[in-house]
CSV table of C-alpha atoms in Angstrom, one decimal:
chain,number,residue,atom,x,y,z
A,27,MET,CA,8.7,2.7,-17.5
A,28,ASN,CA,11.0,5.6,-16.5
A,29,TYR,CA,8.2,8.1,-16.9
A,30,LEU,CA,6.2,6.4,-14.1
A,31,LYS,CA,8.6,7.9,-11.7
A,32,TYR,CA,7.5,11.4,-12.6
A,33,THR,CA,3.8,10.9,-13.2
A,34,GLN,CA,3.1,10.5,-9.5
A,35,TYR,CA,3.8,14.2,-9.0
A,36,ILE,CA,0.9,15.0,-11.3
A,37,TYR,CA,-1.4,13.7,-8.6
A,38,LEU,CA,0.4,15.9,-6.0
A,39,ALA,CA,-0.1,18.9,-8.2
A,40,LEU,CA,-3.8,18.0,-8.7
A,41,ALA,CA,-4.3,17.7,-4.9
A,42,LEU,CA,-2.7,21.1,-4.3
A,43,TYR,CA,-5.0,22.6,-6.9
A,44,CYS,CA,-8.1,21.0,-5.4
A,45,ILE,CA,-7.2,22.2,-2.0
A,46,TYR,CA,-6.7,25.7,-3.3
A,47,ASP,CA,-10.1,25.5,-5.2
A,48,GLY,CA,-11.8,24.3,-2.0
A,49,ILE,CA,-10.4,27.2,0.0
A,50,VAL,CA,-11.5,29.7,-2.6
A,51,LYS,CA,-15.0,28.2,-2.6
A,52,TRP,CA,-15.3,28.1,1.2
A,53,ASN,CA,-17.3,31.3,1.6
A,54,ASN,CA,-19.2,31.1,-1.7
A,55,PRO,CA,-22.5,29.3,-2.0
A,56,GLU,CA,-20.8,26.6,-4.0
A,57,LYS,CA,-20.0,23.5,-2.0
A,58,PRO,CA,-16.2,23.1,-1.4
A,59,TRP,CA,-16.5,19.5,-0.2
A,60,ILE,CA,-16.2,17.9,-3.7
A,61,SER,CA,-12.8,19.7,-4.2
A,62,PHE,CA,-11.6,18.4,-0.8
A,63,PHE,CA,-12.8,14.9,-1.7
A,64,PHE,CA,-10.8,15.0,-5.0
A,65,ALA,CA,-7.8,16.3,-3.1
A,66,ALA,CA,-8.0,13.4,-0.7
A,67,ILE,CA,-8.2,10.9,-3.5
A,68,ALA,CA,-5.3,12.5,-5.3
A,69,LEU,CA,-3.2,12.4,-2.2
A,70,PHE,CA,-4.0,8.8,-1.6
A,71,THR,CA,-3.1,8.0,-5.2
A,72,PHE,CA,0.2,9.9,-4.9
A,73,PHE,CA,1.3,7.9,-1.9
A,74,PHE,CA,0.1,4.7,-3.3
A,75,ARG,CA,2.0,5.2,-6.6
A,76,ARG,CA,5.1,6.3,-4.7
A,77,ARG,CA,5.0,3.1,-2.5
A,78,PHE,CA,4.3,1.0,-5.6
A,79,ALA,CA,7.2,2.5,-7.5
A,80,ALA,CA,9.6,1.9,-4.5
A,81,LYS,CA,8.5,-1.8,-4.4
A,82,MET,CA,9.0,-2.2,-8.2
A,83,GLN,CA,12.5,-0.6,-7.9
A,84,ALA,CA,13.4,-3.0,-5.0
A,85,ASN,CA,12.0,-5.9,-7.0
A,86,GLN,CA,14.1,-5.0,-10.1
A,87,SER,CA,17.3,-4.6,-8.0
A,88,ASN,CA,16.7,-8.0,-6.4
A,89,LYS,CA,16.3,-9.6,-9.9
A,90,LYS,CA,19.6,-8.0,-11.0
A,91,GLN,CA,21.5,-9.4,-8.0
A,92,ASP,CA,20.3,-12.9,-8.7
């Protein structure tokens, strides 16, 4: 379960890449909106996983104290 702490940063890297891809496609005839959509989803997933990991850590520390 220790690896879950670090996998959330993959979503952050994916979001940064999608934002970069959207900016590059901005003046091209390709539509950049799909890249920005995936960036928004990746950012949401990053913050969701981060909050979930914090809750799990707090839950485990509460179990150890009991």
